[in-house]
CSV table of C-alpha atoms in Angstrom, one decimal:
chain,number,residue,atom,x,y,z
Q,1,UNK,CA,2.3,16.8,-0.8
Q,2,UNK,CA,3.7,14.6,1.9
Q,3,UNK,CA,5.3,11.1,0.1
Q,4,UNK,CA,3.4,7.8,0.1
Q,5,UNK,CA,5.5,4.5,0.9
Q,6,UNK,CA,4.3,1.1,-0.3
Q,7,UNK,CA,4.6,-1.7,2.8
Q,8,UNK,CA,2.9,-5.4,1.7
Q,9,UNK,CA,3.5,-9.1,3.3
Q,10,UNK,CA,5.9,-11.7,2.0
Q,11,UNK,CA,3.6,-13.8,0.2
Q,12,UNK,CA,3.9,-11.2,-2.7
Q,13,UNK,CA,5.6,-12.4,-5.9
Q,14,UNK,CA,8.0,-9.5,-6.6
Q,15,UNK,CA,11.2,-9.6,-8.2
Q,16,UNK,CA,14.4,-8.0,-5.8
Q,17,UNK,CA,14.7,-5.6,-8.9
Q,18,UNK,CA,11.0,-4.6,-8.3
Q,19,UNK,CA,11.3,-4.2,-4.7
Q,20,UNK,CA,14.4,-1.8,-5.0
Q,21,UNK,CA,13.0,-0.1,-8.1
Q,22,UNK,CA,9.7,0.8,-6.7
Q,23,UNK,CA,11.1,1.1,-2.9
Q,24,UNK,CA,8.5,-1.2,-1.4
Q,25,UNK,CA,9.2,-2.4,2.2
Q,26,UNK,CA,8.3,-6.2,2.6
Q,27,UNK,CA,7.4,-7.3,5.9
Q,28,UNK,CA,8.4,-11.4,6.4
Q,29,UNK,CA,5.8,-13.6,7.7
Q,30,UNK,CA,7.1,-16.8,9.4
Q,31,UNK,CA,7.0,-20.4,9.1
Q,32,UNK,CA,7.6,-22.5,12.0
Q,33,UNK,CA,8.7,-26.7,10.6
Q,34,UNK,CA,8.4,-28.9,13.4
Q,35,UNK,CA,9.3,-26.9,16.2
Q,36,UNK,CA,12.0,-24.4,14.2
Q,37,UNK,CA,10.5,-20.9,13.2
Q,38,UNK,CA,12.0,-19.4,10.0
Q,39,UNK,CA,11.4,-15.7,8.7
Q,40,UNK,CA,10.1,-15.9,5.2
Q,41,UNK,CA,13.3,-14.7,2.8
Q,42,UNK,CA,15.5,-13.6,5.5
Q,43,UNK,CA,16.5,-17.4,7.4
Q,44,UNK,CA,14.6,-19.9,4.6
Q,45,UNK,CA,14.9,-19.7,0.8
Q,46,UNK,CA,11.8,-20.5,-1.7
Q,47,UNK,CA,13.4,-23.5,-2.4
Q,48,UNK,CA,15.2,-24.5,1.0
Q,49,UNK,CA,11.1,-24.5,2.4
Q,50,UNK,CA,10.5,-26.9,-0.3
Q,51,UNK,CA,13.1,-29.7,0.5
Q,52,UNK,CA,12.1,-28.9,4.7
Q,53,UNK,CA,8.5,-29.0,3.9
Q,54,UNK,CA,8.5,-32.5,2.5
Q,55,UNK,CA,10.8,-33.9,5.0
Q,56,UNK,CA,8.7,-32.1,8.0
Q,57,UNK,CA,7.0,-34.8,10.6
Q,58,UNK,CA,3.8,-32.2,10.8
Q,59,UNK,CA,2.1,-29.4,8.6
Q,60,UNK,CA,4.7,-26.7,8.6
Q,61,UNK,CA,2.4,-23.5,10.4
Q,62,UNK,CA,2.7,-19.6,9.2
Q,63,UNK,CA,2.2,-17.0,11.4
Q,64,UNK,CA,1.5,-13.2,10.3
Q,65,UNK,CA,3.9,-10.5,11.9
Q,66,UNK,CA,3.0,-9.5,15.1
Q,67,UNK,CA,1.0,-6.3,15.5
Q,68,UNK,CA,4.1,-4.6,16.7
Q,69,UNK,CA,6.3,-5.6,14.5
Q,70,UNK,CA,3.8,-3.7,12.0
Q,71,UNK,CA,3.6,-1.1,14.2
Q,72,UNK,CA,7.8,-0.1,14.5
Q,73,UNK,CA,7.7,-0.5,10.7
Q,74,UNK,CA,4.6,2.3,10.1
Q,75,UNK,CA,5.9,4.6,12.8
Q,76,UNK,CA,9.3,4.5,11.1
Q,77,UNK,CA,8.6,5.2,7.5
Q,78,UNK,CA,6.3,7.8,8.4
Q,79,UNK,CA,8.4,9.3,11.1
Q,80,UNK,CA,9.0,12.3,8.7
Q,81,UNK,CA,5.6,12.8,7.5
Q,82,UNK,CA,5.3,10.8,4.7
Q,83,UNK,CA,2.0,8.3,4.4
Q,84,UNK,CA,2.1,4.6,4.7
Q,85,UNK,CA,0.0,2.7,2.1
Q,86,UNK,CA,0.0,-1.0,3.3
Q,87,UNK,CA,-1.1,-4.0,0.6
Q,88,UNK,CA,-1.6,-7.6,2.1
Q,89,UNK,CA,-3.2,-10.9,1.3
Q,90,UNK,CA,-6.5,-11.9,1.3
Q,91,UNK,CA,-7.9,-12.1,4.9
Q,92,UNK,CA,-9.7,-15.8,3.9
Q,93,UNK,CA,-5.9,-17.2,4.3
Q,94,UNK,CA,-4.1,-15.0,6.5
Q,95,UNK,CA,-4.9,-12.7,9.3
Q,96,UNK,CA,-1.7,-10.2,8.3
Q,97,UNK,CA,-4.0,-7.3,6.9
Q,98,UNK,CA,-5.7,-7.2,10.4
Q,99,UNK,CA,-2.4,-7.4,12.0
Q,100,UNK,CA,-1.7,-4.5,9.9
Q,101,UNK,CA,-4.9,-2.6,10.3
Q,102,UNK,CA,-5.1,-2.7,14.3
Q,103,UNK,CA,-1.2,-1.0,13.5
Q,104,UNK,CA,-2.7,1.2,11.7
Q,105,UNK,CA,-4.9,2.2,14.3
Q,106,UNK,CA,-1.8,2.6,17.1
Q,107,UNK,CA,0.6,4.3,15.0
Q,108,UNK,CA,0.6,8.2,15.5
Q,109,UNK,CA,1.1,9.0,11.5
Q,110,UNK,CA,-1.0,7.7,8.7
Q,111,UNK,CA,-1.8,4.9,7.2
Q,112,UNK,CA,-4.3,2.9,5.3
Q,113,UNK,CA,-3.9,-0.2,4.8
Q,114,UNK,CA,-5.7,-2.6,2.4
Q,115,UNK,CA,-6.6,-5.9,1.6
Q,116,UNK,CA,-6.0,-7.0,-2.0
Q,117,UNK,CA,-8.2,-10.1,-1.8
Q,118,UNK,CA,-5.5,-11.9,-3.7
Q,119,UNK,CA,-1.7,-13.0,-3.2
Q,120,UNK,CA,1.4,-13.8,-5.0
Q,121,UNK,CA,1.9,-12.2,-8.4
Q,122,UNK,CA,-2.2,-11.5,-8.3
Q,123,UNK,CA,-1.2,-9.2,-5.4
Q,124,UNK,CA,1.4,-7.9,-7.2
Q,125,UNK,CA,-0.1,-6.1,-10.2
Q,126,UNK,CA,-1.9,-3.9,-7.6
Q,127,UNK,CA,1.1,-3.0,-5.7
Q,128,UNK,CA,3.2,-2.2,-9.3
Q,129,UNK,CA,0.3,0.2,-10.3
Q,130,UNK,CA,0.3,1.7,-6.8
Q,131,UNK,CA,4.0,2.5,-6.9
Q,132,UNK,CA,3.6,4.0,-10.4
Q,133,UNK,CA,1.3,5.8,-9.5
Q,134,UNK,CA,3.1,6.7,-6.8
Q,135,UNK,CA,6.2,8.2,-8.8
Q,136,UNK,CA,3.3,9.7,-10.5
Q,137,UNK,CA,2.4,12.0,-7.2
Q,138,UNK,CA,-0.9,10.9,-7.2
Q,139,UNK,CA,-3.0,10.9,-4.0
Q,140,UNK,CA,-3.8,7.5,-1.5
Q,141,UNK,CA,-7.5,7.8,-2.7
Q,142,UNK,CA,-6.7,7.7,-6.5
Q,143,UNK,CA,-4.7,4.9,-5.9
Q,144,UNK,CA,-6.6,3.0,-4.0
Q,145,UNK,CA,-9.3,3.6,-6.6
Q,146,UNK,CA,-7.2,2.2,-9.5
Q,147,UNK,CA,-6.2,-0.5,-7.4
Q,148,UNK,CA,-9.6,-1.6,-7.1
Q,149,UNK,CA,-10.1,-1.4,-10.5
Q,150,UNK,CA,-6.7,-3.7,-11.3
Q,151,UNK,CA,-8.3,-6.2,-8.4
Q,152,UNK,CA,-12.0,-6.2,-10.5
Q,153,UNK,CA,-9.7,-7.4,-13.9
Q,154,UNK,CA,-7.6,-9.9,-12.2
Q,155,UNK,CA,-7.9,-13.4,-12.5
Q,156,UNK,CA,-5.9,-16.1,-10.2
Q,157,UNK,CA,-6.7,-20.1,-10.6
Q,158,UNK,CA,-4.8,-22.9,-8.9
Q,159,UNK,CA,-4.6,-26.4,-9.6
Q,160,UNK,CA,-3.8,-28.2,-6.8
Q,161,UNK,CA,-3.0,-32.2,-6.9
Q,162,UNK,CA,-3.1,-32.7,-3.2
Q,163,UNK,CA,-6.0,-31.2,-0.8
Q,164,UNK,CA,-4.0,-32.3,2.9
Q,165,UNK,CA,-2.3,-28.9,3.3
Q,166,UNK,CA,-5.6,-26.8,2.6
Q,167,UNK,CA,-7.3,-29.5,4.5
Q,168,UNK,CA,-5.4,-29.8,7.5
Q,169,UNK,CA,-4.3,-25.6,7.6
Q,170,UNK,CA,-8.7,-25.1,7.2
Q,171,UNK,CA,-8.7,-23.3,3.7
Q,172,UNK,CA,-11.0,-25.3,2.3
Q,173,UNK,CA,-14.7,-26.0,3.5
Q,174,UNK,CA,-15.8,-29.2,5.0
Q,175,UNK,CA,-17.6,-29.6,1.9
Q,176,UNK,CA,-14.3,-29.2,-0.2
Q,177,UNK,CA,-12.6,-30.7,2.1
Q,178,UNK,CA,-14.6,-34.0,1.5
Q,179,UNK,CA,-13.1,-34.2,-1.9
Q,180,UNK,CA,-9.8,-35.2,-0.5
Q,181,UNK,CA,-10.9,-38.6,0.6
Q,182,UNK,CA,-11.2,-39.4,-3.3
Q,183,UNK,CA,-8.4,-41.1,-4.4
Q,184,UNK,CA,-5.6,-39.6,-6.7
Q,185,UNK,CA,-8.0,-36.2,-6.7
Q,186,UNK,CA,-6.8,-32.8,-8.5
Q,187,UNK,CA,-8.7,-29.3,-7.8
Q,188,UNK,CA,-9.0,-26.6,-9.7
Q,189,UNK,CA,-9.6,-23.6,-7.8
Q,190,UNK,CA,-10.3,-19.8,-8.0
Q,191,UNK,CA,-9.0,-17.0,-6.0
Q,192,UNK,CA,-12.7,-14.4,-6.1
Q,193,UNK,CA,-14.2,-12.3,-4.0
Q,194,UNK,CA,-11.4,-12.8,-1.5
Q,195,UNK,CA,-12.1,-16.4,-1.2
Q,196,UNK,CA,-11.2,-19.7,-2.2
Q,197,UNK,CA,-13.8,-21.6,-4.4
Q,198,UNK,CA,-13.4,-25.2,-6.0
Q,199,UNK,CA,-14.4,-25.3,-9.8
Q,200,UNK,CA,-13.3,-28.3,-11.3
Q,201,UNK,CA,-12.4,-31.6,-10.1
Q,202,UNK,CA,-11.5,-35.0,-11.5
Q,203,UNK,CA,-8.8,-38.0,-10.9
Q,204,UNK,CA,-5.4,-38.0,-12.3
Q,205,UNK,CA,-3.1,-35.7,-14.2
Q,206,UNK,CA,-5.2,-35.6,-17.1
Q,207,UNK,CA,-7.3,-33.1,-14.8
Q,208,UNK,CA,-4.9,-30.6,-14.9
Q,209,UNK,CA,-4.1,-30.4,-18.3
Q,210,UNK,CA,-6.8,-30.7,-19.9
Q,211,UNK,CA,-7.4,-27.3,-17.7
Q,212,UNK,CA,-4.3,-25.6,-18.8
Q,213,UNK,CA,-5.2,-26.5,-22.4
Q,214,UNK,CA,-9.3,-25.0,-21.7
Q,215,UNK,CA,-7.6,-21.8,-20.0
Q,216,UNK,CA,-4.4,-21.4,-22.6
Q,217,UNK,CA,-7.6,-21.5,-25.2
Q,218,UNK,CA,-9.5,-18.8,-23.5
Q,219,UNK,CA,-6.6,-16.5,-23.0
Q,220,UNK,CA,-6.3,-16.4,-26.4
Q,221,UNK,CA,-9.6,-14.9,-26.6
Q,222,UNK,CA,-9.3,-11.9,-24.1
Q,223,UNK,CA,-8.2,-8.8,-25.2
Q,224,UNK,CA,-5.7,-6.5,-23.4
Q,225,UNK,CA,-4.1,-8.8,-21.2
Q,226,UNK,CA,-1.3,-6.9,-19.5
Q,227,UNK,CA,0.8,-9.7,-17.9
Q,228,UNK,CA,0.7,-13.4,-16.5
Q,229,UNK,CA,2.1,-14.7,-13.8
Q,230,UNK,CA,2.7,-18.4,-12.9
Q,231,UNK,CA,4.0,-19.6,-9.4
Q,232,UNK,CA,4.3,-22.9,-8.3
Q,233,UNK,CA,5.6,-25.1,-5.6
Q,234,UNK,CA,7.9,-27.6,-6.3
Q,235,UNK,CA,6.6,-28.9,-10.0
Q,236,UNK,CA,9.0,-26.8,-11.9
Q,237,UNK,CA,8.4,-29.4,-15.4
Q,238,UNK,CA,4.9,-28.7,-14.8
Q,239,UNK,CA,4.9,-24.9,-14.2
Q,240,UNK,CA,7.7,-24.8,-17.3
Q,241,UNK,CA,5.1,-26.3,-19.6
Q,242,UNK,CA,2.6,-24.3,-18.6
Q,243,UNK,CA,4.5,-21.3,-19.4
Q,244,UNK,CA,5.7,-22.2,-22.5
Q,245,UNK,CA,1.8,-23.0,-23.8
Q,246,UNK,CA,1.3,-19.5,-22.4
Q,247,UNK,CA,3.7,-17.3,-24.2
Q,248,UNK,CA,2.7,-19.3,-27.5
Q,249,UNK,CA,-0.9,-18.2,-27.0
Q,250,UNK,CA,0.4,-14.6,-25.9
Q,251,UNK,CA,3.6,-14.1,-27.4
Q,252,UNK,CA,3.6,-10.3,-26.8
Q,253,UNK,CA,2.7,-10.1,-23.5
Q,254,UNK,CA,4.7,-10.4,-20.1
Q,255,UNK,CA,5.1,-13.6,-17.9
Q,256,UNK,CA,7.0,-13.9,-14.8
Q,257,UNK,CA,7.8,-17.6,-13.9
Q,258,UNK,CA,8.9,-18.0,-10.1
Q,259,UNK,CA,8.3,-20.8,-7.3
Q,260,UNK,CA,5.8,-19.0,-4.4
Q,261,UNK,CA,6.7,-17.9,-1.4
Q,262,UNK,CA,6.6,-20.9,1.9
Q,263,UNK,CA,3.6,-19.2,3.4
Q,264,UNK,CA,1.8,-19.9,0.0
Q,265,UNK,CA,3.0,-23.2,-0.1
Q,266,UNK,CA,2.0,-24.7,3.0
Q,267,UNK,CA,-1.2,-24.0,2.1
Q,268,UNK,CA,-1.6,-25.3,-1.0
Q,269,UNK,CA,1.5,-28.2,-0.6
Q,270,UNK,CA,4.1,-29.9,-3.4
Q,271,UNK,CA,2.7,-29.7,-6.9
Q,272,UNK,CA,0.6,-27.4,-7.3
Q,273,UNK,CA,0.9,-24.1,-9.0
Q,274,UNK,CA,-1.3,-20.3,-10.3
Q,275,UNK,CA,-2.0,-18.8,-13.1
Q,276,UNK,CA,-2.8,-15.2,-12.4
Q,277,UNK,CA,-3.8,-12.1,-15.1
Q,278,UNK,CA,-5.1,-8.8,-15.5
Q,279,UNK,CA,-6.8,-7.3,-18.4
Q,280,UNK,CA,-6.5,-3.4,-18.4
């Protein structure tokens, strides 16, 4: 059986100790701020983006790797025959997994390549279950398989406290949009279906918690909940809190804490932050 090798995009929320355990190749996206491109985790840090993006004269822009950038990286890993299995972000926010597919289509081994309709540490359980599986020696198809079924348990929301970044970067509808014009306005939205969807929405802080302290309170009441993630960016008090309400309500059961990635960030902009699950 030839080997399978994981590739995904940079907006994934992996430890370095997962990357190197599970041998996953990351390919950077980039970030240009006003006029300078960085490569995602290679010339700008998590939190070096931060302190550039709020002193940046326009919307920082992110840019997925170039087709051929995807293309040296398939034809090398599966140079001696091995398989390439390829997890990105959700197309509504990035064109990277077309990037990657029109690769895919160029490069003389084999590939498949797949869009995980989520990102950050959502992304991530699929690509943890596809590299144990992986160390398993099971085939692309089972994996893909179980992956869909780890996508189909997953939940992601966001609360954001500022709409201009989705605004400006398009992530939002013109309808959703609107609801930036109201002052001091916080969003609650939802990662589903490989979209993003507002559903809640109110003025002040008191928004946001008064979601953490609905969703910590419905946690409670799910059953097999694997691990939780929570990224943010910037907001660390906020994102601590949240945690800490989290491992109260689910003392037993993993939770990773990390800022997102820049490409993440300039969508959603300072403050806001995910809460992402899986229920197996």
């Amino acid at each position: 059986m030839s080997k399978i090798k994981l590739v995904t995009d940079s907006s994934i929320q992996l430890t370095p100790e997962e990357v190197k355990q599970y041998d996953i190749t990351v390919i950077p996206l980039t970030i240009m701020i006003d006029s300078t491109v960085y490569i995602d985790g290679e010339t700008i840090t998590r939190a070096e983006f931060m302190d550039k993006m709020a002193a940046a004269q326009a919307l920082p822009k992110t840019s997925q790797p170039a087709i051929g950038t995807f293309l040296d990286v398939f034809d090398k890993l599966t140079a001696d025959g091995s398989e390439v299995l390829a997890v990105h972000m959700l197309e509504a926010i990035s064109g990277t997994v077309n990037s990657a597919r029109q690769a895919a289509e160029l490069c003389h081994g084999k590939v498949t390549v797949v869009d995980c309709d989520f990102t950050d540490r959502a992304m991530a359980f699929q690509v943890i279950a596809a590299a144990k599986m992986i160390e398993a020696g099971q085939s692309v198809a089972d994996i893909v398989s179980r992956m869909a079924e780890v996508r189909d348990h997953t939940k992601l929301m966001m609360g954001v406290s500022n709409l201009d970044n989705l605004v400006k970067g398009g992530r939002l509808s013109r309808v959703s949009g609107m609801l930036s014009t109201l002052l001091n306005i916080k969003v609650i939205l939802e990662v589903t279906g490989g979209e993003l969807v507002a559903r809640q929405k109110g003025r002040g802080m008191k928004t946001i918690h008064r979601f953490v302290d609905d969703f910590v309170d419905k946690l409670r009441t799910i059953p097999n909940i694997k691990e939780v993630g929570i990224s943010y960016a910037g907001g660390l008090e906020l994102a601590q809190d949240i945690a800490a309400k989290i491992e109260a309500a689910l003392p037993n059961v993993p939770l990773l804490l990390r800022p997102t990635d820049p490409v993440i960030a300039t969508h959603t902009g300072a403050g806001a932050f995910a809460i992402m699950y899986y229920v197996d």
